[in-house]
């Protein structure tokens, strides 16, 4: 029995290690390539460990274009989307979860329908509307279409429905406004959902390439993803060490945000009353 348990644990460990390496291998390869010379990136078999780390590759990547502008645009776009989505999502989810009104089911069904429609289907009419409004040369076309998050409304509604109605009724008896109830009861007890939605939204829009490609025609409003993609044109398609250095810069903020968000999710699950 002991030998069987030991073998089972060993197999489980190897499977977990295999899954871990499957996910972590691309990141290790990207970092390794970002620190290599051009000659090392072209050798076969591939070089795993650079002979001398080439930190200058990051300087070259950042100096190949207006990357400070690209980074600033990415931060503004991503944070604006998260803030606006929260402002729309929380009241909508609260209404769907705790209010019974005519058309509730129909309207929530429309939210689910919007969740299932990919953005590539709607980008042409959205582009035409924003172009007619003269907004293409600003950051707004990359923000306005994402003010509402159908997935976020759905997930947050499920969390709100788990919160006992008695808590809300008790708050109303104390003359608490609906805004105060959302701020003091619904949001603190739904932090796991809010943190998860914010993380997904950050990763999605920080990495977005298709929508900025369609909606921008000037470097002054382009995000970091387009700046990294343009390294292939400015540095040459074979200079993968420069391109990978740019990709590392793009990925680092995601890892930082994920590390903080994951801790908040765990903390919220521990301290919330939702099981």
mmCIF file of C-alpha atoms in Angstrom:
data_model
loop_
_atom_site.group_PDB
_atom_site.id
_atom_site.type_symbol
_atom_site.label_atom_id
_atom_site.label_comp_id
_atom_site.label_asym_id
_atom_site.label_seq_id
_atom_site.Cartn_x
_atom_site.Cartn_y
_atom_site.Cartn_z
ATOM 1 C CA UNK A 1 0.000 0.000 0.000
ATOM 2 C CA UNK A 2 2.848 2.376 0.851
ATOM 3 C CA UNK A 3 4.600 1.626 -2.445
ATOM 4 C CA UNK A 4 1.352 2.168 -4.348
ATOM 5 C CA UNK A 5 0.765 5.520 -2.637
ATOM 6 C CA UNK A 6 4.345 6.562 -3.330
ATOM 7 C CA UNK A 7 3.995 5.657 -7.012
ATOM 8 C CA UNK A 8 0.690 7.519 -7.212
ATOM 9 C CA UNK A 9 2.238 10.616 -5.661
ATOM 10 C CA UNK A 10 5.198 10.419 -8.034
ATOM 11 C CA UNK A 11 2.926 10.168 -11.070
ATOM 12 C CA UNK A 12 0.808 13.051 -9.783
ATOM 13 C CA UNK A 13 3.929 15.164 -9.260
ATOM 14 C CA UNK A 14 5.230 14.402 -12.760
ATOM 15 C CA UNK A 15 1.887 15.265 -14.330
ATOM 16 C CA UNK A 16 1.748 18.562 -12.422
ATOM 17 C CA UNK A 17 5.336 19.312 -13.458
ATOM 18 C CA UNK A 18 4.463 18.564 -17.097
ATOM 19 C CA UNK A 19 1.462 20.909 -16.977
ATOM 20 C CA UNK A 20 3.567 23.592 -15.265
ATOM 21 C CA UNK A 21 6.316 23.357 -17.878
ATOM 22 C CA UNK A 22 3.736 23.488 -20.667
ATOM 23 C CA UNK A 23 2.563 26.880 -19.413
ATOM 24 C CA UNK A 24 5.887 28.301 -18.252
ATOM 25 C CA UNK A 25 8.038 27.189 -21.222
ATOM 26 C CA UNK A 26 6.938 30.023 -23.584
ATOM 27 C CA UNK A 27 7.787 32.623 -20.929
ATOM 28 C CA UNK A 28 11.212 31.116 -20.291
ATOM 29 C CA UNK A 29 11.892 30.963 -24.022
ATOM 30 C CA UNK A 30 10.787 34.589 -24.451
ATOM 31 C CA UNK A 31 13.046 35.825 -21.625
ATOM 32 C CA UNK A 32 15.971 33.758 -22.867
ATOM 33 C CA UNK A 33 15.619 35.075 -26.419
ATOM 34 C CA UNK A 34 15.266 38.658 -25.156
ATOM 35 C CA UNK A 35 18.700 38.389 -23.515
ATOM 36 C CA UNK A 36 20.531 36.813 -26.466
ATOM 37 C CA UNK A 37 22.532 38.281 -29.302
ATOM 38 C CA UNK A 38 21.208 38.087 -32.859
ATOM 39 C CA UNK A 39 23.706 35.318 -33.646
ATOM 40 C CA UNK A 40 22.512 33.231 -30.694
ATOM 41 C CA UNK A 41 18.873 33.503 -31.779
ATOM 42 C CA UNK A 42 19.784 32.064 -35.191
ATOM 43 C CA UNK A 43 21.914 29.129 -34.028
ATOM 44 C CA UNK A 44 20.783 25.499 -34.173
ATOM 45 C CA UNK A 45 20.326 23.734 -31.871
ATOM 46 C CA UNK A 46 18.786 26.691 -30.025
ATOM 47 C CA UNK A 47 20.675 28.486 -27.280
ATOM 48 C CA UNK A 48 18.923 28.168 -23.935
ATOM 49 C CA UNK A 49 21.199 30.279 -21.770
ATOM 50 C CA UNK A 50 22.740 33.427 -23.298
ATOM 51 C CA UNK A 51 26.513 33.591 -22.962
ATOM 52 C CA UNK A 52 26.325 37.226 -21.870
ATOM 53 C CA UNK A 53 22.880 38.694 -21.064
ATOM 54 C CA UNK A 54 22.161 41.478 -23.532
ATOM 55 C CA UNK A 55 20.217 43.999 -21.431
ATOM 56 C CA UNK A 56 20.787 46.502 -24.211
ATOM 57 C CA UNK A 57 18.056 44.686 -26.177
ATOM 58 C CA UNK A 58 15.432 46.273 -23.932
ATOM 59 C CA UNK A 59 16.882 49.716 -24.562
ATOM 60 C CA UNK A 60 16.822 49.103 -28.307
ATOM 61 C CA UNK A 61 13.235 47.893 -28.171
ATOM 62 C CA UNK A 62 12.076 50.920 -26.186
ATOM 63 C CA UNK A 63 13.958 53.378 -28.401
ATOM 64 C CA UNK A 64 12.552 51.976 -31.656
ATOM 65 C CA UNK A 65 9.447 54.167 -31.373
ATOM 66 C CA UNK A 66 7.421 56.420 -29.048
ATOM 67 C CA UNK A 67 7.005 53.659 -26.457
ATOM 68 C CA UNK A 68 6.357 56.082 -23.616
ATOM 69 C CA UNK A 69 3.278 57.263 -25.522
ATOM 70 C CA UNK A 70 2.235 53.685 -26.280
ATOM 71 C CA UNK A 71 2.584 52.675 -22.615
ATOM 72 C CA UNK A 72 0.674 55.747 -21.412
ATOM 73 C CA UNK A 73 -2.140 55.013 -23.867
ATOM 74 C CA UNK A 74 -2.352 51.387 -22.724
ATOM 75 C CA UNK A 75 -2.596 52.430 -19.076
ATOM 76 C CA UNK A 76 -5.259 55.066 -19.775
ATOM 77 C CA UNK A 77 -7.316 52.747 -21.972
ATOM 78 C CA UNK A 78 -7.180 49.748 -19.645
ATOM 79 C CA UNK A 79 -7.866 51.621 -16.413
ATOM 80 C CA UNK A 80 -10.662 53.676 -18.002
ATOM 81 C CA UNK A 81 -12.367 50.512 -19.227
ATOM 82 C CA UNK A 82 -12.163 48.854 -15.812
ATOM 83 C CA UNK A 83 -13.571 51.936 -14.034
ATOM 84 C CA UNK A 84 -16.404 52.431 -16.538
ATOM 85 C CA UNK A 85 -17.267 48.737 -16.572
ATOM 86 C CA UNK A 86 -17.535 48.757 -12.782
ATOM 87 C CA UNK A 87 -19.797 51.824 -12.883
ATOM 88 C CA UNK A 88 -22.154 50.071 -15.323
ATOM 89 C CA UNK A 89 -21.767 46.481 -14.170
ATOM 90 C CA UNK A 90 -22.417 46.811 -10.425
ATOM 91 C CA UNK A 91 -25.791 48.616 -10.627
ATOM 92 C CA UNK A 92 -26.927 46.387 -13.511
ATOM 93 C CA UNK A 93 -26.026 43.165 -11.683
ATOM 94 C CA UNK A 94 -27.657 44.487 -8.495
ATOM 95 C CA UNK A 95 -30.886 45.259 -10.350
ATOM 96 C CA UNK A 96 -30.986 41.858 -12.070
ATOM 97 C CA UNK A 97 -30.250 40.009 -8.821
ATOM 98 C CA UNK A 98 -32.366 41.865 -6.260
ATOM 99 C CA UNK A 99 -35.192 43.550 -8.177
ATOM 100 C CA UNK A 100 -38.192 41.984 -9.864
ATOM 101 C CA UNK A 101 -39.416 44.196 -12.684
ATOM 102 C CA UNK A 102 -41.187 43.776 -15.969
ATOM 103 C CA UNK A 103 -38.819 42.565 -18.665
ATOM 104 C CA UNK A 104 -36.163 41.375 -16.206
ATOM 105 C CA UNK A 105 -35.752 37.978 -17.855
ATOM 106 C CA UNK A 106 -35.804 39.415 -21.374
ATOM 107 C CA UNK A 107 -33.215 42.065 -20.596
ATOM 108 C CA UNK A 108 -30.923 39.585 -18.863
ATOM 109 C CA UNK A 109 -31.272 37.309 -21.876
ATOM 110 C CA UNK A 110 -30.108 40.205 -24.058
ATOM 111 C CA UNK A 111 -27.061 40.578 -21.782
ATOM 112 C CA UNK A 112 -26.251 36.890 -22.268
ATOM 113 C CA UNK A 113 -26.728 37.288 -26.019
ATOM 114 C CA UNK A 114 -24.271 40.191 -26.039
ATOM 115 C CA UNK A 115 -21.825 37.974 -24.128
ATOM 116 C CA UNK A 116 -21.953 35.375 -26.925
ATOM 117 C CA UNK A 117 -21.437 37.784 -29.839
ATOM 118 C CA UNK A 118 -17.729 38.254 -30.708
ATOM 119 C CA UNK A 119 -16.411 41.765 -31.187
ATOM 120 C CA UNK A 120 -15.220 40.957 -34.704
ATOM 121 C CA UNK A 121 -18.876 40.813 -35.788
ATOM 122 C CA UNK A 122 -19.707 44.343 -34.637
ATOM 123 C CA UNK A 123 -16.512 46.264 -35.360
ATOM 124 C CA UNK A 124 -17.622 47.620 -38.755
ATOM 125 C CA UNK A 125 -20.826 49.378 -37.568
ATOM 126 C CA UNK A 126 -19.039 50.544 -34.406
ATOM 127 C CA UNK A 127 -16.187 51.958 -36.481
ATOM 128 C CA UNK A 128 -18.610 53.767 -38.813
ATOM 129 C CA UNK A 129 -20.503 55.316 -35.883
ATOM 130 C CA UNK A 130 -17.326 56.486 -34.160
ATOM 131 C CA UNK A 131 -15.871 57.770 -37.443
ATOM 132 C CA UNK A 132 -19.042 59.781 -38.120
ATOM 133 C CA UNK A 133 -18.704 61.246 -34.616
ATOM 134 C CA UNK A 134 -15.111 62.284 -35.371
ATOM 135 C CA UNK A 135 -13.604 60.231 -32.530
ATOM 136 C CA UNK A 136 -11.171 58.032 -34.451
ATOM 137 C CA UNK A 137 -8.172 60.256 -33.699
ATOM 138 C CA UNK A 138 -8.714 59.921 -29.941
ATOM 139 C CA UNK A 139 -8.542 57.133 -27.347
ATOM 140 C CA UNK A 140 -12.335 56.987 -27.014
ATOM 141 C CA UNK A 141 -12.927 54.342 -29.753
ATOM 142 C CA UNK A 142 -10.795 51.961 -27.703
ATOM 143 C CA UNK A 143 -12.770 52.705 -24.514
ATOM 144 C CA UNK A 144 -16.433 53.439 -25.290
ATOM 145 C CA UNK A 145 -17.345 50.083 -26.928
ATOM 146 C CA UNK A 146 -16.170 48.225 -23.811
ATOM 147 C CA UNK A 147 -17.982 50.277 -21.161
ATOM 148 C CA UNK A 148 -20.352 47.361 -20.564
ATOM 149 C CA UNK A 149 -19.080 43.885 -19.692
ATOM 150 C CA UNK A 150 -21.739 41.216 -20.303
ATOM 151 C CA UNK A 151 -19.667 38.480 -18.682
ATOM 152 C CA UNK A 152 -19.046 40.714 -15.675
ATOM 153 C CA UNK A 153 -22.764 41.440 -15.263
ATOM 154 C CA UNK A 154 -23.563 37.735 -15.438
ATOM 155 C CA UNK A 155 -20.884 36.671 -12.947
ATOM 156 C CA UNK A 156 -21.584 39.514 -10.531
ATOM 157 C CA UNK A 157 -25.317 38.802 -10.641
ATOM 158 C CA UNK A 158 -24.645 35.224 -9.559
ATOM 159 C CA UNK A 159 -22.641 36.516 -6.574
ATOM 160 C CA UNK A 160 -25.263 39.099 -5.658
ATOM 161 C CA UNK A 161 -27.967 36.425 -5.679
ATOM 162 C CA UNK A 162 -26.069 34.536 -2.952
ATOM 163 C CA UNK A 163 -26.163 37.505 -0.575
ATOM 164 C CA UNK A 164 -29.075 37.074 1.858
ATOM 165 C CA UNK A 165 -31.997 39.363 1.171
ATOM 166 C CA UNK A 166 -32.342 39.869 4.939
ATOM 167 C CA UNK A 167 -29.122 41.917 4.997
ATOM 168 C CA UNK A 168 -30.482 44.258 2.360
ATOM 169 C CA UNK A 169 -33.852 44.593 4.081
ATOM 170 C CA UNK A 170 -32.117 45.357 7.385
ATOM 171 C CA UNK A 171 -30.074 48.076 5.697
ATOM 172 C CA UNK A 172 -33.226 49.566 4.160
ATOM 173 C CA UNK A 173 -34.878 49.618 7.590
ATOM 174 C CA UNK A 174 -31.919 51.727 8.727
ATOM 175 C CA UNK A 175 -32.742 54.167 5.906
ATOM 176 C CA UNK A 176 -29.723 53.142 3.838
ATOM 177 C CA UNK A 177 -29.940 54.214 0.205
ATOM 178 C CA UNK A 178 -29.503 51.716 -2.628
ATOM 179 C CA UNK A 179 -26.141 53.297 -3.425
ATOM 180 C CA UNK A 180 -25.051 52.831 0.183
ATOM 181 C CA UNK A 181 -26.236 49.202 0.121
ATOM 182 C CA UNK A 182 -24.191 48.511 -3.005
ATOM 183 C CA UNK A 183 -21.114 50.237 -1.600
ATOM 184 C CA UNK A 184 -21.266 48.803 1.947
ATOM 185 C CA UNK A 185 -22.798 45.347 1.470
ATOM 186 C CA UNK A 186 -22.843 44.109 -2.113
ATOM 187 C CA UNK A 187 -19.358 45.163 -3.203
ATOM 188 C CA UNK A 188 -17.403 43.977 -0.102
ATOM 189 C CA UNK A 189 -19.163 40.604 -0.151
ATOM 190 C CA UNK A 190 -18.541 40.168 -3.881
ATOM 191 C CA UNK A 191 -14.866 41.077 -4.017
ATOM 192 C CA UNK A 192 -13.837 37.661 -5.458
ATOM 193 C CA UNK A 193 -16.040 38.263 -8.499
ATOM 194 C CA UNK A 194 -15.000 41.907 -8.853
ATOM 195 C CA UNK A 195 -11.300 41.084 -8.608
ATOM 196 C CA UNK A 196 -11.675 38.251 -11.127
ATOM 197 C CA UNK A 197 -13.599 40.406 -13.599
ATOM 198 C CA UNK A 198 -11.105 43.257 -13.247
ATOM 199 C CA UNK A 199 -8.203 40.872 -13.830
ATOM 200 C CA UNK A 200 -9.792 39.330 -16.927
ATOM 201 C CA UNK A 201 -10.644 42.765 -18.266
ATOM 202 C CA UNK A 202 -7.123 44.061 -17.644
ATOM 203 C CA UNK A 203 -5.471 41.114 -19.397
ATOM 204 C CA UNK A 204 -7.922 41.222 -22.300
ATOM 205 C CA UNK A 205 -7.598 44.927 -23.054
ATOM 206 C CA UNK A 206 -3.912 45.259 -22.208
ATOM 207 C CA UNK A 207 -3.191 42.526 -24.758
ATOM 208 C CA UNK A 208 -5.775 43.650 -27.312
ATOM 209 C CA UNK A 209 -4.381 44.094 -30.802
ATOM 210 C CA UNK A 210 -7.286 43.672 -33.212
ATOM 211 C CA UNK A 211 -9.449 46.533 -31.938
ATOM 212 C CA UNK A 212 -6.651 49.162 -31.795
ATOM 213 C CA UNK A 213 -5.506 48.044 -35.248
ATOM 214 C CA UNK A 214 -8.962 48.809 -36.628
ATOM 215 C CA UNK A 215 -9.736 51.920 -34.594
ATOM 216 C CA UNK A 216 -6.458 53.874 -34.792
ATOM 217 C CA UNK A 217 -4.691 55.660 -37.593
ATOM 218 C CA UNK A 218 -2.110 57.616 -35.596
ATOM 219 C CA UNK A 219 0.822 56.661 -33.365
ATOM 220 C CA UNK A 220 -0.349 59.174 -30.764
ATOM 221 C CA UNK A 221 -3.374 57.011 -29.840
ATOM 222 C CA UNK A 222 -1.937 53.523 -30.322
ATOM 223 C CA UNK A 223 -1.383 51.196 -27.344
ATOM 224 C CA UNK A 224 1.679 49.190 -26.412
ATOM 225 C CA UNK A 225 0.583 46.060 -28.277
ATOM 226 C CA UNK A 226 0.753 47.876 -31.601
ATOM 227 C CA UNK A 227 4.113 49.366 -30.664
ATOM 228 C CA UNK A 228 5.507 45.888 -30.026
ATOM 229 C CA UNK A 229 4.041 44.596 -33.299
ATOM 230 C CA UNK A 230 5.690 47.457 -35.178
ATOM 231 C CA UNK A 231 9.111 46.264 -33.995
ATOM 232 C CA UNK A 232 8.942 43.740 -36.818
ATOM 233 C CA UNK A 233 8.860 46.632 -39.274
ATOM 234 C CA UNK A 234 11.345 48.942 -37.558
ATOM 235 C CA UNK A 235 13.872 46.335 -36.436
ATOM 236 C CA UNK A 236 13.439 43.669 -39.090
ATOM 237 C CA UNK A 237 11.667 40.327 -38.932
ATOM 238 C CA UNK A 238 14.858 38.391 -38.064
ATOM 239 C CA UNK A 239 15.744 40.484 -35.006
ATOM 240 C CA UNK A 240 13.791 38.276 -32.647
ATOM 241 C CA UNK A 241 15.902 39.258 -29.652
ATOM 242 C CA UNK A 242 14.602 42.846 -29.937
ATOM 243 C CA UNK A 243 11.027 41.713 -30.554
ATOM 244 C CA UNK A 244 11.119 39.361 -27.563
ATOM 245 C CA UNK A 245 12.539 42.124 -25.381
ATOM 246 C CA UNK A 246 9.511 44.208 -26.292
ATOM 247 C CA UNK A 247 7.218 41.275 -25.473
ATOM 248 C CA UNK A 248 8.805 40.935 -22.033
ATOM 249 C CA UNK A 249 8.042 44.601 -21.362
ATOM 250 C CA UNK A 250 4.446 43.962 -22.453
ATOM 251 C CA UNK A 251 4.027 40.903 -20.208
ATOM 252 C CA UNK A 252 5.590 42.247 -16.990
ATOM 253 C CA UNK A 253 2.637 44.526 -16.026
ATOM 254 C CA UNK A 254 0.251 41.591 -16.454
ATOM 255 C CA UNK A 255 2.311 39.444 -14.099
ATOM 256 C CA UNK A 256 2.458 42.258 -11.542
ATOM 257 C CA UNK A 257 -1.293 42.883 -11.676
ATOM 258 C CA UNK A 258 -1.998 39.158 -11.494
ATOM 259 C CA UNK A 259 0.158 38.738 -8.398
ATOM 260 C CA UNK A 260 -1.759 41.479 -6.580
ATOM 261 C CA UNK A 261 -5.183 40.415 -7.870
ATOM 262 C CA UNK A 262 -4.683 36.763 -6.931
ATOM 263 C CA UNK A 263 -3.860 37.733 -3.346
ATOM 264 C CA UNK A 264 -6.952 39.920 -3.165
ATOM 265 C CA UNK A 265 -9.120 37.098 -4.481
ATOM 266 C CA UNK A 266 -7.832 34.664 -1.867
ATOM 267 C CA UNK A 267 -8.217 37.253 0.884
ATOM 268 C CA UNK A 268 -11.737 38.092 -0.230
ATOM 269 C CA UNK A 269 -12.767 34.424 -0.277
ATOM 270 C CA UNK A 270 -11.364 33.919 3.243
ATOM 271 C CA UNK A 271 -13.084 36.941 4.769
ATOM 272 C CA UNK A 272 -16.336 36.963 2.832
ATOM 273 C CA UNK A 273 -19.442 35.179 4.010
ATOM 274 C CA UNK A 274 -19.983 33.542 0.624
ATOM 275 C CA UNK A 275 -19.061 29.853 0.467
#
